[in-house]
mmCIF file of C-alpha atoms and ligand atoms in Angstrom:
data_model
loop_
_atom_site.group_PDB
_atom_site.id
_atom_site.type_symbol
_atom_site.label_atom_id
_atom_site.label_comp_id
_atom_site.label_asym_id
_atom_site.label_seq_id
_atom_site.Cartn_x
_atom_site.Cartn_y
_atom_site.Cartn_z
ATOM 1 C CA UNK A 1 82.913 140.162 83.257
ATOM 2 C CA UNK A 2 79.606 138.382 82.125
ATOM 3 C CA UNK A 3 81.398 136.865 79.062
ATOM 4 C CA UNK A 4 84.334 135.436 81.122
ATOM 5 C CA UNK A 5 84.051 131.730 81.939
ATOM 6 C CA UNK A 6 86.249 132.032 85.356
ATOM 7 C CA UNK A 7 86.261 134.551 87.997
ATOM 8 C CA UNK A 8 89.519 133.348 89.673
ATOM 9 C CA UNK A 9 92.287 131.818 87.962
ATOM 10 C CA UNK A 10 96.067 130.962 88.768
ATOM 11 C CA UNK A 11 98.101 131.491 85.820
ATOM 12 C CA UNK A 12 101.724 129.545 85.851
ATOM 13 C CA UNK A 13 104.293 130.791 83.644
ATOM 14 C CA UNK A 14 107.923 128.969 83.510
ATOM 15 C CA UNK A 15 110.935 130.721 84.072
ATOM 16 C CA UNK A 16 112.231 129.913 80.852
ATOM 17 C CA UNK A 17 109.029 131.856 79.456
ATOM 18 C CA UNK A 18 110.875 134.726 80.520
ATOM 19 C CA UNK A 19 114.096 134.377 78.656
ATOM 20 C CA UNK A 20 112.467 134.894 75.072
ATOM 21 C CA UNK A 21 115.300 134.151 72.807
ATOM 22 C CA UNK A 22 118.197 134.500 75.412
ATOM 23 C CA UNK A 23 119.681 131.366 76.732
ATOM 24 C CA UNK A 24 119.584 132.824 80.494
ATOM 25 C CA UNK A 25 117.818 135.187 82.749
ATOM 26 C CA UNK A 26 115.020 137.682 81.431
ATOM 27 C CA UNK A 27 114.349 139.377 78.158
ATOM 28 C CA UNK A 28 112.564 142.521 79.317
ATOM 29 C CA UNK A 29 110.270 142.060 76.220
ATOM 30 C CA UNK A 30 108.710 139.305 77.748
ATOM 31 C CA UNK A 31 107.434 140.489 81.003
ATOM 32 C CA UNK A 32 105.893 143.539 79.114
ATOM 33 C CA UNK A 33 104.181 141.116 76.538
ATOM 34 C CA UNK A 34 102.791 138.900 79.451
ATOM 35 C CA UNK A 35 101.739 142.143 81.001
ATOM 36 C CA UNK A 36 99.390 143.178 77.995
ATOM 37 C CA UNK A 37 98.518 139.635 77.576
ATOM 38 C CA UNK A 38 97.056 139.760 81.394
ATOM 39 C CA UNK A 39 95.676 143.149 81.179
ATOM 40 C CA UNK A 40 92.178 142.669 79.493
ATOM 41 C CA UNK A 41 91.750 139.807 81.568
ATOM 42 C CA UNK A 42 92.375 141.931 84.637
ATOM 43 C CA UNK A 43 90.380 144.764 83.563
ATOM 44 C CA UNK A 44 87.365 142.302 83.084
ATOM 45 C CA UNK A 45 87.475 141.941 86.572
ATOM 46 C CA UNK A 46 88.953 138.618 86.598
ATOM 47 C CA UNK A 47 90.897 137.833 89.740
ATOM 48 C CA UNK A 48 94.146 136.917 88.543
ATOM 49 C CA UNK A 49 96.924 134.954 90.618
ATOM 50 C CA UNK A 50 100.515 134.292 89.407
ATOM 51 C CA UNK A 51 103.216 131.429 89.870
ATOM 52 C CA UNK A 52 106.527 131.740 88.119
ATOM 53 C CA UNK A 53 108.996 129.350 88.071
ATOM 54 C CA UNK A 54 112.905 129.994 87.968
ATOM 55 C CA UNK A 55 114.654 127.436 85.523
ATOM 56 C CA UNK A 56 115.798 130.740 83.623
ATOM 57 C CA UNK A 57 118.395 131.488 86.353
ATOM 58 C CA UNK A 58 118.734 128.381 88.419
ATOM 59 C CA UNK A 59 117.385 124.860 89.207
ATOM 60 C CA UNK A 60 118.221 122.921 92.216
ATOM 61 C CA UNK A 61 118.441 119.560 90.211
ATOM 62 C CA UNK A 62 121.240 121.129 87.974
ATOM 63 C CA UNK A 63 122.928 122.362 90.956
ATOM 64 C CA UNK A 64 122.949 118.837 92.387
ATOM 65 C CA UNK A 65 124.077 117.313 89.123
ATOM 66 C CA UNK A 66 126.903 119.651 89.229
ATOM 67 C CA UNK A 67 127.651 118.302 92.874
ATOM 68 C CA UNK A 68 125.895 120.777 94.869
ATOM 69 C CA UNK A 69 123.733 119.766 97.939
ATOM 70 C CA UNK A 70 120.363 119.333 96.666
ATOM 71 C CA UNK A 71 118.246 121.569 99.365
ATOM 72 C CA UNK A 72 120.820 124.203 98.853
ATOM 73 C CA UNK A 73 120.620 124.174 94.837
ATOM 74 C CA UNK A 74 116.901 123.978 95.633
ATOM 75 C CA UNK A 75 116.781 127.241 97.636
ATOM 76 C CA UNK A 76 118.734 128.952 95.158
ATOM 77 C CA UNK A 77 115.965 127.982 92.727
ATOM 78 C CA UNK A 78 113.368 129.379 95.103
ATOM 79 C CA UNK A 79 115.156 132.761 95.291
ATOM 80 C CA UNK A 80 115.210 132.740 91.393
ATOM 81 C CA UNK A 81 111.595 132.657 91.211
ATOM 82 C CA UNK A 82 111.665 135.914 93.727
ATOM 83 C CA UNK A 83 113.927 137.769 91.212
ATOM 84 C CA UNK A 84 111.301 136.875 88.302
ATOM 85 C CA UNK A 85 108.247 137.717 90.305
ATOM 86 C CA UNK A 86 109.822 141.399 91.097
ATOM 87 C CA UNK A 87 110.328 141.781 87.323
ATOM 88 C CA UNK A 88 106.881 140.652 86.557
ATOM 89 C CA UNK A 89 105.317 142.959 89.154
ATOM 90 C CA UNK A 90 107.450 145.819 87.512
ATOM 91 C CA UNK A 91 105.893 145.466 84.330
ATOM 92 C CA UNK A 92 102.451 144.891 85.457
ATOM 93 C CA UNK A 93 102.586 147.858 87.577
ATOM 94 C CA UNK A 94 104.090 149.918 84.732
ATOM 95 C CA UNK A 95 101.149 148.550 82.767
ATOM 96 C CA UNK A 96 98.716 150.127 85.159
ATOM 97 C CA UNK A 97 97.809 147.030 87.073
ATOM 98 C CA UNK A 98 97.706 146.747 91.021
ATOM 99 C CA UNK A 99 100.133 144.087 91.894
ATOM 100 C CA UNK A 100 101.412 142.101 95.171
ATOM 101 C CA UNK A 101 104.190 139.843 95.443
ATOM 102 C CA UNK A 102 103.878 137.487 98.204
ATOM 103 C CA UNK A 103 106.934 135.182 99.113
ATOM 104 C CA UNK A 104 106.583 131.890 100.704
ATOM 105 C CA UNK A 105 110.458 132.391 102.029
ATOM 106 C CA UNK A 106 110.234 135.577 104.410
ATOM 107 C CA UNK A 107 111.889 138.628 103.014
ATOM 108 C CA UNK A 108 110.063 141.511 104.030
ATOM 109 C CA UNK A 109 112.316 144.240 102.487
ATOM 110 C CA UNK A 110 111.193 142.901 99.061
ATOM 111 C CA UNK A 111 108.010 141.119 99.059
ATOM 112 C CA UNK A 112 105.199 140.169 101.401
ATOM 113 C CA UNK A 113 105.151 137.102 103.288
ATOM 114 C CA UNK A 114 102.585 134.354 102.167
ATOM 115 C CA UNK A 115 99.394 134.507 104.157
ATOM 116 C CA UNK A 116 96.736 132.805 102.563
ATOM 117 C CA UNK A 117 93.861 135.075 103.881
ATOM 118 C CA UNK A 118 95.593 138.013 103.052
ATOM 119 C CA UNK A 119 96.557 136.782 99.343
ATOM 120 C CA UNK A 120 92.657 136.422 98.888
ATOM 121 C CA UNK A 121 92.057 139.604 100.377
ATOM 122 C CA UNK A 122 94.220 141.178 97.363
ATOM 123 C CA UNK A 123 92.981 139.316 94.854
ATOM 124 C CA UNK A 124 89.258 140.196 95.976
ATOM 125 C CA UNK A 125 90.330 143.792 95.732
ATOM 126 C CA UNK A 126 91.666 143.425 92.320
ATOM 127 C CA UNK A 127 95.244 143.217 92.696
ATOM 128 C CA UNK A 128 97.125 140.774 90.474
ATOM 129 C CA UNK A 129 98.964 138.332 93.177
ATOM 130 C CA UNK A 130 102.180 137.120 92.324
ATOM 131 C CA UNK A 131 103.131 133.959 94.411
ATOM 132 C CA UNK A 132 107.192 133.760 94.726
ATOM 133 C CA UNK A 133 109.771 131.284 96.340
ATOM 134 C CA UNK A 134 107.596 128.379 95.244
ATOM 135 C CA UNK A 135 106.405 126.143 98.308
ATOM 136 C CA UNK A 136 109.343 127.412 100.389
ATOM 137 C CA UNK A 137 110.403 123.861 100.655
ATOM 138 C CA UNK A 138 113.262 122.101 98.729
ATOM 139 C CA UNK A 139 112.579 119.031 96.726
ATOM 140 C CA UNK A 140 109.476 120.652 95.297
ATOM 141 C CA UNK A 141 108.499 122.424 91.971
ATOM 142 C CA UNK A 142 106.770 125.813 91.187
ATOM 143 C CA UNK A 143 104.048 123.554 89.166
ATOM 144 C CA UNK A 144 103.323 121.791 92.711
ATOM 145 C CA UNK A 145 103.425 125.480 94.219
ATOM 146 C CA UNK A 146 101.058 126.720 91.460
ATOM 147 C CA UNK A 147 98.572 123.314 92.343
ATOM 148 C CA UNK A 148 98.939 124.091 95.819
ATOM 149 C CA UNK A 149 98.265 127.611 95.747
ATOM 150 C CA UNK A 150 95.359 127.468 93.263
ATOM 151 C CA UNK A 151 93.656 124.962 95.658
ATOM 152 C CA UNK A 152 94.394 127.253 98.688
ATOM 153 C CA UNK A 153 92.734 130.567 97.191
ATOM 154 C CA UNK A 154 90.039 128.749 95.730
ATOM 155 C CA UNK A 155 91.203 129.268 91.970
ATOM 156 C CA UNK A 156 88.856 127.838 89.450
ATOM 157 C CA UNK A 157 91.310 126.348 87.304
ATOM 158 C CA UNK A 158 95.049 126.194 87.242
ATOM 159 C CA UNK A 159 96.465 127.793 83.684
ATOM 160 C CA UNK A 160 99.761 126.385 82.823
ATOM 161 C CA UNK A 161 101.360 128.529 80.130
ATOM 162 C CA UNK A 162 103.917 126.841 78.301
ATOM 163 C CA UNK A 163 105.735 127.014 74.579
ATOM 164 C CA UNK A 164 103.512 124.169 73.338
ATOM 165 C CA UNK A 165 99.969 124.451 72.142
ATOM 166 C CA UNK A 166 98.636 121.615 74.720
ATOM 167 C CA UNK A 167 99.426 118.021 75.626
ATOM 168 C CA UNK A 168 100.681 115.520 72.887
ATOM 169 C CA UNK A 169 101.142 111.891 72.930
ATOM 170 C CA UNK A 170 104.587 112.357 72.221
ATOM 171 C CA UNK A 171 107.341 115.162 71.995
ATOM 172 C CA UNK A 172 105.575 117.211 68.688
ATOM 173 C CA UNK A 173 109.097 118.656 68.541
ATOM 174 C CA UNK A 174 110.605 115.371 67.449
ATOM 175 C CA UNK A 175 107.355 113.281 66.545
ATOM 176 C CA UNK A 176 105.837 115.371 63.647
ATOM 177 C CA UNK A 177 102.668 113.139 63.794
ATOM 178 C CA UNK A 178 102.193 113.546 67.543
ATOM 179 C CA UNK A 179 98.574 113.868 68.404
ATOM 180 C CA UNK A 180 97.347 116.595 70.650
ATOM 181 C CA UNK A 181 94.594 116.156 73.005
ATOM 182 C CA UNK A 182 91.815 118.707 73.358
ATOM 183 C CA UNK A 183 90.645 116.970 76.900
ATOM 184 C CA UNK A 184 92.386 114.185 78.769
ATOM 185 C CA UNK A 185 91.875 112.984 82.389
ATOM 186 C CA UNK A 186 94.774 113.180 85.044
ATOM 187 C CA UNK A 187 94.972 109.515 85.529
ATOM 188 C CA UNK A 188 95.984 109.093 81.783
ATOM 189 C CA UNK A 189 98.447 112.094 82.112
ATOM 190 C CA UNK A 190 100.239 109.906 85.113
ATOM 191 C CA UNK A 191 99.714 106.615 83.655
ATOM 192 C CA UNK A 192 101.222 107.545 80.185
ATOM 193 C CA UNK A 193 104.065 109.953 82.158
ATOM 194 C CA UNK A 194 103.008 112.746 79.969
ATOM 195 C CA UNK A 195 105.284 115.553 80.774
ATOM 196 C CA UNK A 196 102.819 118.275 81.399
ATOM 197 C CA UNK A 197 103.422 118.796 84.991
ATOM 198 C CA UNK A 198 105.588 116.710 87.508
ATOM 199 C CA UNK A 199 103.628 114.037 89.262
ATOM 200 C CA UNK A 200 102.977 115.731 92.733
ATOM 201 C CA UNK A 201 101.471 118.878 91.060
ATOM 202 C CA UNK A 202 99.199 116.655 88.630
ATOM 203 C CA UNK A 203 98.151 114.405 91.816
ATOM 204 C CA UNK A 204 97.222 117.313 94.062
ATOM 205 C CA UNK A 205 95.204 118.868 91.299
ATOM 206 C CA UNK A 206 93.512 115.561 90.948
ATOM 207 C CA UNK A 207 92.896 114.835 94.445
ATOM 208 C CA UNK A 208 91.293 118.247 94.843
ATOM 209 C CA UNK A 209 89.564 118.589 91.384
ATOM 210 C CA UNK A 210 91.467 121.268 90.335
ATOM 211 C CA UNK A 211 90.975 121.485 86.285
ATOM 212 C CA UNK A 212 94.212 122.216 84.238
ATOM 213 C CA UNK A 213 94.658 124.265 81.388
ATOM 214 C CA UNK A 214 97.676 124.050 79.193
ATOM 215 C CA UNK A 215 98.323 126.453 76.271
ATOM 216 C CA UNK A 216 101.012 128.292 74.416
ATOM 217 C CA UNK A 217 101.671 131.345 75.786
ATOM 218 C CA UNK A 218 103.053 132.655 72.575
ATOM 219 C CA UNK A 219 99.985 133.136 70.832
ATOM 220 C CA UNK A 220 98.523 136.708 71.217
ATOM 221 C CA UNK A 221 95.212 136.517 73.316
ATOM 222 C CA UNK A 222 95.261 133.122 74.350
ATOM 223 C CA UNK A 223 95.082 133.920 78.070
ATOM 224 C CA UNK A 224 92.030 135.924 77.614
ATOM 225 C CA UNK A 225 90.271 133.178 75.381
ATOM 226 C CA UNK A 226 91.277 130.638 78.219
ATOM 227 C CA UNK A 227 89.351 132.617 80.610
ATOM 228 C CA UNK A 228 86.475 133.077 78.261
ATOM 229 C CA UNK A 229 86.569 129.445 78.428
ATOM 230 C CA UNK A 230 87.404 129.175 74.655
ATOM 231 C CA UNK A 231 88.648 125.779 73.526
ATOM 232 C CA UNK A 232 92.348 126.494 73.715
ATOM 233 C CA UNK A 233 95.376 123.878 74.097
ATOM 234 C CA UNK A 234 94.331 120.795 76.247
ATOM 235 C CA UNK A 235 92.283 120.723 79.507
ATOM 236 C CA UNK A 236 92.903 117.902 82.061
ATOM 237 C CA UNK A 237 89.950 116.826 83.692
ATOM 238 C CA UNK A 238 88.136 113.981 85.861
ATOM 239 C CA UNK A 239 87.375 110.854 83.792
ATOM 240 C CA UNK A 240 83.530 110.166 83.112
HETATM 241 N N1 UDP B 1 112.054 124.979 94.146
HETATM 242 C C1 UDP B 1 111.797 124.286 95.095
HETATM 243 N N2 UDP B 1 110.516 124.325 95.804
HETATM 244 C C2 UDP B 1 109.448 124.862 95.284
HETATM 245 C C3 UDP B 1 109.974 125.207 94.152
HETATM 246 C C4 UDP B 1 110.932 125.601 93.491
HETATM 247 O O1 UDP B 1 113.055 123.878 95.474
HETATM 248 O O2 UDP B 1 108.619 124.565 95.929
HETATM 249 C C5 UDP B 1 113.261 125.033 93.426
HETATM 250 C C6 UDP B 1 113.993 124.010 92.521
HETATM 251 O O3 UDP B 1 115.184 123.976 92.595
HETATM 252 C C7 UDP B 1 113.264 124.228 91.040
HETATM 253 C C8 UDP B 1 113.596 125.816 91.032
HETATM 254 O O4 UDP B 1 113.246 126.265 92.277
HETATM 255 O O5 UDP B 1 114.201 123.794 90.079
HETATM 256 C C9 UDP B 1 112.846 126.658 90.171
HETATM 257 O O6 UDP B 1 111.665 126.213 89.634
HETATM 258 P P1 UDP B 1 111.125 125.261 88.708
HETATM 259 O O7 UDP B 1 112.146 124.423 88.325
HETATM 260 O O8 UDP B 1 109.751 124.831 89.045
HETATM 261 O O9 UDP B 1 111.095 126.356 87.625
HETATM 262 P P2 UDP B 1 110.249 126.483 85.982
HETATM 263 O O10 UDP B 1 110.796 124.901 85.597
HETATM 264 O O11 UDP B 1 108.702 126.726 86.138
HETATM 265 O O12 UDP B 1 111.079 127.438 85.355
#
């Protein structure tokens, strides 16, 4: 524990991260690999909360673009996050880690309802706690759910795991000369409209002094390095 910088962290995984090489759904090898990434951190006694998106299955905005009622589509998106959360729970448990799923939409047969104090208790008891169903409200994203839950449970940092190794001043896929920031302020993320997290999530972190770390989850050992406080990817912090 001593070499760990953080004692309680919230890890945000996008739904798309679970697809692996597929174009839809879950590649079972990915949650297995994520379990192996998280295990050394968990074994070191760090309290790990997880929020996973649902974009590998359904996004409300895509439904709305196809003519569906937005709130209806968002409800479908939130249910997609529950499917992903259960998949992660299965892999975490198979890897020998205690894990609970708490859902913002009540469905007691498959997951506990989200109750903040109970969530903190689970974390204190060393259970990986997955927050499913986003915020429970349409018109939000799971990035905002991650920011909200990180604040509520008193996480020291929100770790956003992506497929890119940090925040760049332009899209590194289309701009080979794009520059990566080691550190950047919330204000700059918002004013430059850098697509790290949506503006609601970034503003919530800013208002509540929640640092955000952004890194590439495909790099083996990156989560452990991040929790040790090593410089991985980009950190979003207050301006001086
Ligand atoms: N969603 C929602 N409210 C929330 C969180 C998510 O309505 O609080 C819906 C929304 O339709 C979103 C979908 O769930 O598109 C999946 O979440 P998200 O797009 O954030 O997943 P990710 O991009 O991380 O895979």
